[in-house]
PDB file of C-alpha atoms in Angstrom:
ATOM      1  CA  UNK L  17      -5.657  16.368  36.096  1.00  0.00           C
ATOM      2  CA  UNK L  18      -6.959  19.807  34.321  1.00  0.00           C
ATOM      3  CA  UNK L  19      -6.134  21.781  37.647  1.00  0.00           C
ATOM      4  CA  UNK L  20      -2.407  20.209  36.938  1.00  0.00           C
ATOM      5  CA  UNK L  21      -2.275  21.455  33.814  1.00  0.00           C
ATOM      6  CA  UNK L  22      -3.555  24.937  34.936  1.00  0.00           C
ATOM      7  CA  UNK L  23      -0.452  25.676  37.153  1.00  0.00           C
ATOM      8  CA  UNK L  24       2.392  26.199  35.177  1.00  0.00           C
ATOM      9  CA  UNK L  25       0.548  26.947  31.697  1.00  0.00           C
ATOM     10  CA  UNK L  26      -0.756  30.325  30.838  1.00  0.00           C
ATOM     11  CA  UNK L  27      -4.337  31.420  31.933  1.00  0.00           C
ATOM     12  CA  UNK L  28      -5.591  31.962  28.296  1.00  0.00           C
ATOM     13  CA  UNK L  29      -4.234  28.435  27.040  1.00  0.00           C
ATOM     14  CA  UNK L  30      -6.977  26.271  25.785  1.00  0.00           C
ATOM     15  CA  UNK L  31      -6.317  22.226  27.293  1.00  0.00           C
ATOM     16  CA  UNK L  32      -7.363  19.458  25.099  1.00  0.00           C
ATOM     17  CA  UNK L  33      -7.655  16.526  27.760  1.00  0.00           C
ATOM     18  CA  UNK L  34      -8.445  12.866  27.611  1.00  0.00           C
ATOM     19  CA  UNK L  35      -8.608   9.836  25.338  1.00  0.00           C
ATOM     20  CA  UNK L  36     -10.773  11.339  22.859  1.00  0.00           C
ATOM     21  CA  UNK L  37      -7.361  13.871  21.555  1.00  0.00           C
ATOM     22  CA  UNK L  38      -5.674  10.794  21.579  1.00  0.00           C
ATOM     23  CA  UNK L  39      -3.702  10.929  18.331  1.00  0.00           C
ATOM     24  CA  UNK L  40      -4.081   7.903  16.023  1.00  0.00           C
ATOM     25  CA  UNK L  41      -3.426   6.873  12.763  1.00  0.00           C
ATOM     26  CA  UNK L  42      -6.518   7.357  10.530  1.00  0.00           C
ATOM     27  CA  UNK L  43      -6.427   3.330  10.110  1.00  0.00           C
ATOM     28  CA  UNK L  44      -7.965   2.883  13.330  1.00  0.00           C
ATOM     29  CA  UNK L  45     -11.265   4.999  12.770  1.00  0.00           C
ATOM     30  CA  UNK L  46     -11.371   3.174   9.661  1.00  0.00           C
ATOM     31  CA  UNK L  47     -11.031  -0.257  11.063  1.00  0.00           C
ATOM     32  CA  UNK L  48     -13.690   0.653  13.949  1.00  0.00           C
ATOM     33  CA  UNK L  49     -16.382   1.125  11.396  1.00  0.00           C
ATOM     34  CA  UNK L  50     -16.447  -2.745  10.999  1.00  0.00           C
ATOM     35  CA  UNK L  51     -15.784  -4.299  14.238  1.00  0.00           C
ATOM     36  CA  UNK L  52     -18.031  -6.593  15.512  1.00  0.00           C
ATOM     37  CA  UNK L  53     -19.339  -7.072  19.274  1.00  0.00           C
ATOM     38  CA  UNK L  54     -20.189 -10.719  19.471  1.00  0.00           C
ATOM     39  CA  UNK L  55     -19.853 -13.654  21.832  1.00  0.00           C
ATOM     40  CA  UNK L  56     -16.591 -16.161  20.508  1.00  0.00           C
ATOM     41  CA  UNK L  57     -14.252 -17.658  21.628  1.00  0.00           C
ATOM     42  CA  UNK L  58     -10.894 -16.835  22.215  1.00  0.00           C
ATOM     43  CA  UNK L  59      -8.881 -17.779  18.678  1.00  0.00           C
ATOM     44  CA  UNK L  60      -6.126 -15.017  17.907  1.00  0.00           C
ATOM     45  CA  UNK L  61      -3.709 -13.004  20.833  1.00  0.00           C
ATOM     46  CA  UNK L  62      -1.528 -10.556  20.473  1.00  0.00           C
ATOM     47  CA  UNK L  63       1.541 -10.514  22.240  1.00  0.00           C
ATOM     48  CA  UNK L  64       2.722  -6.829  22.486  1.00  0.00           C
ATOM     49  CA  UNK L  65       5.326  -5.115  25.030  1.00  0.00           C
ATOM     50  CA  UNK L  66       6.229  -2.108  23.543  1.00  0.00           C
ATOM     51  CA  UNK L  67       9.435  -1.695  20.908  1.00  0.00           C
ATOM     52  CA  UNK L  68      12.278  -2.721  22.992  1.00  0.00           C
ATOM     53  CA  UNK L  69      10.675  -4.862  26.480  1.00  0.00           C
ATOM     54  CA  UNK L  70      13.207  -3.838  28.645  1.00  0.00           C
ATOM     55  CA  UNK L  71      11.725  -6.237  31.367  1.00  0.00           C
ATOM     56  CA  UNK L  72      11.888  -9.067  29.036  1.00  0.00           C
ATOM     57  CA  UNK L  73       7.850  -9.808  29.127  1.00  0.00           C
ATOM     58  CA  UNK L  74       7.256 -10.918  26.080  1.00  0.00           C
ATOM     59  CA  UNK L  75       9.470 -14.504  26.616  1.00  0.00           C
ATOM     60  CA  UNK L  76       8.066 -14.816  30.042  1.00  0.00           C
ATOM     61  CA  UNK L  77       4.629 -14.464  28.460  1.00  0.00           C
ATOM     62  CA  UNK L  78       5.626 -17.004  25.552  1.00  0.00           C
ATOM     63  CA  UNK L  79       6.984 -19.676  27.827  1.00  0.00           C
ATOM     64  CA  UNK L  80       3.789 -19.430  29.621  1.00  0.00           C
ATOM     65  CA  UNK L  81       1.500 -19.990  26.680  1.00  0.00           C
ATOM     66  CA  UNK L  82       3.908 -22.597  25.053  1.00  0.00           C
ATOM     67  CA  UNK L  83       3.194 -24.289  28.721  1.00  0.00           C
ATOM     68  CA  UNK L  84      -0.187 -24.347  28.412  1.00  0.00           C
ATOM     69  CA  UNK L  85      -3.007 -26.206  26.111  1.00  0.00           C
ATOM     70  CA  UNK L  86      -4.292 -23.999  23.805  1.00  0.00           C
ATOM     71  CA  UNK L  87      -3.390 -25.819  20.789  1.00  0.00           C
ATOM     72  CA  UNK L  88      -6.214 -23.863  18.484  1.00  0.00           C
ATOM     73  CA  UNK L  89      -4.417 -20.267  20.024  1.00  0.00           C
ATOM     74  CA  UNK L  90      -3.344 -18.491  17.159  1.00  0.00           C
ATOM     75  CA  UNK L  91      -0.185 -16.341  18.024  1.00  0.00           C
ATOM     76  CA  UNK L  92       0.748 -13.265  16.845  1.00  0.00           C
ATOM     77  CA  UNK L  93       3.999 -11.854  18.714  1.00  0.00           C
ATOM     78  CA  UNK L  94       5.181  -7.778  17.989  1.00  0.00           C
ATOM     79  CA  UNK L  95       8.645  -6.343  19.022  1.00  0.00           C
ATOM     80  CA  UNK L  96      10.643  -4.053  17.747  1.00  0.00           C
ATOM     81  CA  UNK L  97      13.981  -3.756  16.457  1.00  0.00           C
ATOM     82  CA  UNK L  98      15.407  -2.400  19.466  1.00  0.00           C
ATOM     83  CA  UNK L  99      14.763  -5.251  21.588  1.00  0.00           C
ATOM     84  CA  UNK L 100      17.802  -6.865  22.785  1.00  0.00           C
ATOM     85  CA  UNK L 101      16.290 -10.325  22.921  1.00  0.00           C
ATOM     86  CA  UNK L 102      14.868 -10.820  19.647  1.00  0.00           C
ATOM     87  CA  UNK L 103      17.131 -13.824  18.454  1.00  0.00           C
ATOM     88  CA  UNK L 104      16.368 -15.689  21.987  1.00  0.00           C
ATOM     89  CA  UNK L 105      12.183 -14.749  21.311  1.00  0.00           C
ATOM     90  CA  UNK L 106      12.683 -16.025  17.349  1.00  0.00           C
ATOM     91  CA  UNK L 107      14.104 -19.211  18.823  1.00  0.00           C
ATOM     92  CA  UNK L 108      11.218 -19.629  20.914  1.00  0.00           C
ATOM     93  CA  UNK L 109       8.420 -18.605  18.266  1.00  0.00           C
ATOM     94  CA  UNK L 110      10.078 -21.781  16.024  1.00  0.00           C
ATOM     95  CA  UNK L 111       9.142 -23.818  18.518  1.00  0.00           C
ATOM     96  CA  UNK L 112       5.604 -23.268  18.948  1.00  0.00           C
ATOM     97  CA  UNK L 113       2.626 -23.769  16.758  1.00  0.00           C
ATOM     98  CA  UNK L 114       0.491 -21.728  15.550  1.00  0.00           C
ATOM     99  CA  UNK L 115       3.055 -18.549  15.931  1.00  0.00           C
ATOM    100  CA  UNK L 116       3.639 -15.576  14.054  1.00  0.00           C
ATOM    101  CA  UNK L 117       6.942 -12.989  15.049  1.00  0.00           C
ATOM    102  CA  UNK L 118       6.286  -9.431  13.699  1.00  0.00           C
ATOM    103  CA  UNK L 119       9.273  -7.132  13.986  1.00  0.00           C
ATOM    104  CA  UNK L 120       9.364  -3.576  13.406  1.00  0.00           C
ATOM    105  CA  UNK L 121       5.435  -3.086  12.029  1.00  0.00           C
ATOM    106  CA  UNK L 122       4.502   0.120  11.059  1.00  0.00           C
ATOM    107  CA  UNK L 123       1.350  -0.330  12.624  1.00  0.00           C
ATOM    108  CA  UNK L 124      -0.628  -2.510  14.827  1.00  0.00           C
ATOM    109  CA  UNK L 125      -4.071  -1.765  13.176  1.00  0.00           C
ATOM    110  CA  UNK L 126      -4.182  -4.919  11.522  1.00  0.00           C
ATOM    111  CA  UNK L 127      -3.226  -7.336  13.637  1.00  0.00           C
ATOM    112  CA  UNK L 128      -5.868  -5.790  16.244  1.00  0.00           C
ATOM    113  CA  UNK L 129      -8.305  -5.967  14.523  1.00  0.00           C
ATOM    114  CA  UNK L 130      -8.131  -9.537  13.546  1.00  0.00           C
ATOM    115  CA  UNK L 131      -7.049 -10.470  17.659  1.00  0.00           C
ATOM    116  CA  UNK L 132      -9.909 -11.338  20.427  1.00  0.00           C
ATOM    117  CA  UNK L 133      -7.602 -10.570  22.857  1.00  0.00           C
ATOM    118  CA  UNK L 134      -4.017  -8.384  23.722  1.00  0.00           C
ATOM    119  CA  UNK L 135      -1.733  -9.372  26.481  1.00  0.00           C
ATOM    120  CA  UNK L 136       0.847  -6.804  26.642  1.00  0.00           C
ATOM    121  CA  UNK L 137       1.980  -3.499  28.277  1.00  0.00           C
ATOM    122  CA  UNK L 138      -0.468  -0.355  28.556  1.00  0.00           C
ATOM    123  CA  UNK L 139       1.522   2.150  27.055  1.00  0.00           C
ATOM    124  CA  UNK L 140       0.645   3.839  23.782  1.00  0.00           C
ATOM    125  CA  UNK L 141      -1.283   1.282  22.276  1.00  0.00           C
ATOM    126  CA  UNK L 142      -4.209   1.637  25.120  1.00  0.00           C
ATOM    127  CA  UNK L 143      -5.952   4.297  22.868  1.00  0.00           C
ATOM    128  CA  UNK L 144      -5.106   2.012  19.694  1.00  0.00           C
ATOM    129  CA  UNK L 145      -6.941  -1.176  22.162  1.00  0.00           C
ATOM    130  CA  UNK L 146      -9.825   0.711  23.236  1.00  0.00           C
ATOM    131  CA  UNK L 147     -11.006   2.430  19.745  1.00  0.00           C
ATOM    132  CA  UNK L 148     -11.260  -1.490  18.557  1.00  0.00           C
ATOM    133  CA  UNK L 149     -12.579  -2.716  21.149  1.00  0.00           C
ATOM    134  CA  UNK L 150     -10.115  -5.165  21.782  1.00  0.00           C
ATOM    135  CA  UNK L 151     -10.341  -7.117  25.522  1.00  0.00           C
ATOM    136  CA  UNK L 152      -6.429  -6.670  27.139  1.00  0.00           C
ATOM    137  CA  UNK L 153      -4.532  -8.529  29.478  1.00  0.00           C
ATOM    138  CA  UNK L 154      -2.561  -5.250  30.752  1.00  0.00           C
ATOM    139  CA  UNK L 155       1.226  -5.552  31.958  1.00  0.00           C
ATOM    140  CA  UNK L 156       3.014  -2.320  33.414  1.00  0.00           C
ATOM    141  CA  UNK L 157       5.929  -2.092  32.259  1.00  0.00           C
ATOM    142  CA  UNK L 158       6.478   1.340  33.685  1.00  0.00           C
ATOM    143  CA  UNK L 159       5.931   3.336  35.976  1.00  0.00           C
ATOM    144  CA  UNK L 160       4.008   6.177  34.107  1.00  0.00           C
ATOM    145  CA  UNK L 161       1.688   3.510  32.846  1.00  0.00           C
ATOM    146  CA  UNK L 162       0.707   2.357  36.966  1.00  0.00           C
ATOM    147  CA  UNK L 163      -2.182   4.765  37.360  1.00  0.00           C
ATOM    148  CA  UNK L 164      -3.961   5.020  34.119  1.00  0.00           C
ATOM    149  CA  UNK L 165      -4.703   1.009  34.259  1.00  0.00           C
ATOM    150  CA  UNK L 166      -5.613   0.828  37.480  1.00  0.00           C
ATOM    151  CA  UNK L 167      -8.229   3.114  36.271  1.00  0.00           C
ATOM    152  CA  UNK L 168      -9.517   1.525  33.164  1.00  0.00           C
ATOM    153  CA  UNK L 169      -9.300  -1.415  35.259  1.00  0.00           C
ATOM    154  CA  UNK L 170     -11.696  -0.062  37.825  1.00  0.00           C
ATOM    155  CA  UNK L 171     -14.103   1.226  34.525  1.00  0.00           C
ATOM    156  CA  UNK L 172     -13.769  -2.153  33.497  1.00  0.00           C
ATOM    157  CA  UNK L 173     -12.003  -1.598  29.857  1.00  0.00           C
ATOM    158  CA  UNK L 174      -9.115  -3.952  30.807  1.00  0.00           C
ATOM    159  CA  UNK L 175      -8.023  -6.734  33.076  1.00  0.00           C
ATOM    160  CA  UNK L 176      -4.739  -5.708  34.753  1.00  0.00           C
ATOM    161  CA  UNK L 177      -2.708  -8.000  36.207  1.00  0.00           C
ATOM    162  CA  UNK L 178      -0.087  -5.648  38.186  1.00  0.00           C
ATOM    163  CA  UNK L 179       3.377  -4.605  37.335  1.00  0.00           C
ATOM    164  CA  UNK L 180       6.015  -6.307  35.626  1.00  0.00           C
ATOM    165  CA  UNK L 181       7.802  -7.375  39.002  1.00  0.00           C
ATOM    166  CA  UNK L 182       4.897  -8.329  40.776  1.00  0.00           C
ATOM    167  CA  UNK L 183       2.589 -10.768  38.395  1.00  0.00           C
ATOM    168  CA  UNK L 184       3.409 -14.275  38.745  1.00  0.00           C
ATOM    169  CA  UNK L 185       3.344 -16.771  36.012  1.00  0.00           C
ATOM    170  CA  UNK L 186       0.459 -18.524  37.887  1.00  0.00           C
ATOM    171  CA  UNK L 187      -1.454 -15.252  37.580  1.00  0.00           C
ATOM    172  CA  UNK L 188      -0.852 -15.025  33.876  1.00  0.00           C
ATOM    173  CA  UNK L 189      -2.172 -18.772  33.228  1.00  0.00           C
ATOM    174  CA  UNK L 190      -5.077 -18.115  35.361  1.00  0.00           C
ATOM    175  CA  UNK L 191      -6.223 -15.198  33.568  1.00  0.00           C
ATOM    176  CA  UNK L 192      -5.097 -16.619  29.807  1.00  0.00           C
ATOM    177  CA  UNK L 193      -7.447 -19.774  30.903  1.00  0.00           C
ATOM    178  CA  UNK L 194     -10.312 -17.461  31.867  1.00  0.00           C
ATOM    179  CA  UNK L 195     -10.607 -15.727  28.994  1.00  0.00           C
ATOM    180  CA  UNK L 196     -10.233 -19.193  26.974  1.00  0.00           C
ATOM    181  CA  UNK L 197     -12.522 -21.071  28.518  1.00  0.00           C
ATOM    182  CA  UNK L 198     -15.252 -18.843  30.239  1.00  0.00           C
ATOM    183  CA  UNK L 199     -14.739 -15.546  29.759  1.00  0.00           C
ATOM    184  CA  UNK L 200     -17.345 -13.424  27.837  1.00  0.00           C
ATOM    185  CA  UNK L 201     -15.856 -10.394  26.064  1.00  0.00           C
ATOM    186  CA  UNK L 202     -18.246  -8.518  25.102  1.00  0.00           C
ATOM    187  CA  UNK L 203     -18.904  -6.282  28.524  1.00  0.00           C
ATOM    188  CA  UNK L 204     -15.051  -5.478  28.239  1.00  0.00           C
ATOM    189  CA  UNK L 205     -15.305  -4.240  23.839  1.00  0.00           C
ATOM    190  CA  UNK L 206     -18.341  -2.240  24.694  1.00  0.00           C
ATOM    191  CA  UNK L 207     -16.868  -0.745  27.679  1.00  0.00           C
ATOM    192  CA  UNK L 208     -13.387  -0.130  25.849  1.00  0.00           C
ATOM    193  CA  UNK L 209     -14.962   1.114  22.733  1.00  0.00           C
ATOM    194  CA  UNK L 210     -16.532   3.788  24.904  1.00  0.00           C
ATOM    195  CA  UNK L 211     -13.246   5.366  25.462  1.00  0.00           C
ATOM    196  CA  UNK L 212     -12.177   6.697  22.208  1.00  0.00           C
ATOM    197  CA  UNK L 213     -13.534   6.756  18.774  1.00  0.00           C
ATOM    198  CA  UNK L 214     -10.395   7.407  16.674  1.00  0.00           C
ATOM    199  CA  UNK L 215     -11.052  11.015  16.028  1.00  0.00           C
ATOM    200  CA  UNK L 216      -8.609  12.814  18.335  1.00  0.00           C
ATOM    201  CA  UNK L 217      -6.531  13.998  14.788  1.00  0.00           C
ATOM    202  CA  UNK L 218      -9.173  15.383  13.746  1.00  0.00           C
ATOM    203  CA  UNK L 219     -10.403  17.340  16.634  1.00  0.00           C
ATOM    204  CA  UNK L 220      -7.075  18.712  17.558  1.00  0.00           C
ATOM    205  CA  UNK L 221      -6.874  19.898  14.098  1.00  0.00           C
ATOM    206  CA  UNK L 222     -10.251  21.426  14.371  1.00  0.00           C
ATOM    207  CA  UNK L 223      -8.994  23.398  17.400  1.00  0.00           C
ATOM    208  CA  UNK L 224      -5.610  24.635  15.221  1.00  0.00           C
ATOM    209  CA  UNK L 225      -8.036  26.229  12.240  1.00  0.00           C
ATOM    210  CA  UNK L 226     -10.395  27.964  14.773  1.00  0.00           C
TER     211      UNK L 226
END
């Protein structure tokens, strides 16, 4: 990826590279401090597509759950304003117990930190995911965001199930149940908490006062 870089920028430019620049808010180095690696079971999910879900994930992903019985599931669903289906998703979130609709958060710190698991796209929140340790149930939902699960797949930071147009609602309840009833999440924290510690701000701004 460096050698990339190196062809159209200038020879003397200095590349900062990787996961650990990853930009977050200073909420998330702060939260890390007190997360916990520990065997539990699966209580709280997150339910995160990005702002607008252009391939309408986050109702496929609802009338999944809302299918299935996990009545002690605590919900917590996150779109933005811009998504064009948010009266059909609020209609949906009435409906189901245990279900909380966020729109328009500033932040998902603290809703992360509280979740045991994500199912959602792996855009910019993978950083976010990873300093937190938080297991994910990763949806592309784009083509940009293809490669870089397949390869925290392969580390073992996430379980991806495949592109938006490829994963099957059988594939989603299969891997929902696994995690709910057998799945231990602690490899999968460790491994993600590896990736990034939350202080990309304040290395990049080391870099800018050298």
């Amino acid at each position: 990826i460096r050698s990339r870089y190196r062809k159209i920028l200038p020879s003397k430019t200095k590349i900062l590279l990787g996961p650990k620049y990853a930009l977050l808010s200073p909420d998330y180095k702060l939260a890390r401090k007190f997360i916990k690696i520990k065997k539990k079971k699966l209580k709280r999910l997150i339910i995160f597509f990005g702002a607008s879900d252009n391939k309408n994930q986050t109702i496929r992903c609802l009338n999944v759950l809302s299918k299935m019985n996990l009545k002690t599931l605590r919900l917590d669903v996150v779109i933005g304003l811009a998504n064009r289906k948010k009266k059909i998703i609020q209609k949906i979130v009435k409906k189901m117990i245990n279900t909380n609709l966020h729109i328009q958060i500033p932040s998902l710190c603290n809703l992360m930190k509280k979740a045991d698991l994500y199912l959602g796209s792996g855009g910019t929140s993978t950083w976010e995911r990873c300093c937190l340790g938080l297991p994910s149930l990763v949806i592309s939902t784009a083509d940009n965001q293809v490669r870089q699960n397949k390869y925290l797949f392969k580390k073992g930071v996430i379980q991806y199930l495949g592109s938006a147009e490829s994963v099957s609602r059988e594939k989603i309840t299969k891997a929902l149940n696994k995690f709910f009833y057998k799945h231990d999440n602690r490899t999968m924290s460790k491994k993600a908490l590896k990736i990034t510690n939350g202080s990309g701000l304040e290395l990049v701004s080391r870099e800018f006062s050298n």
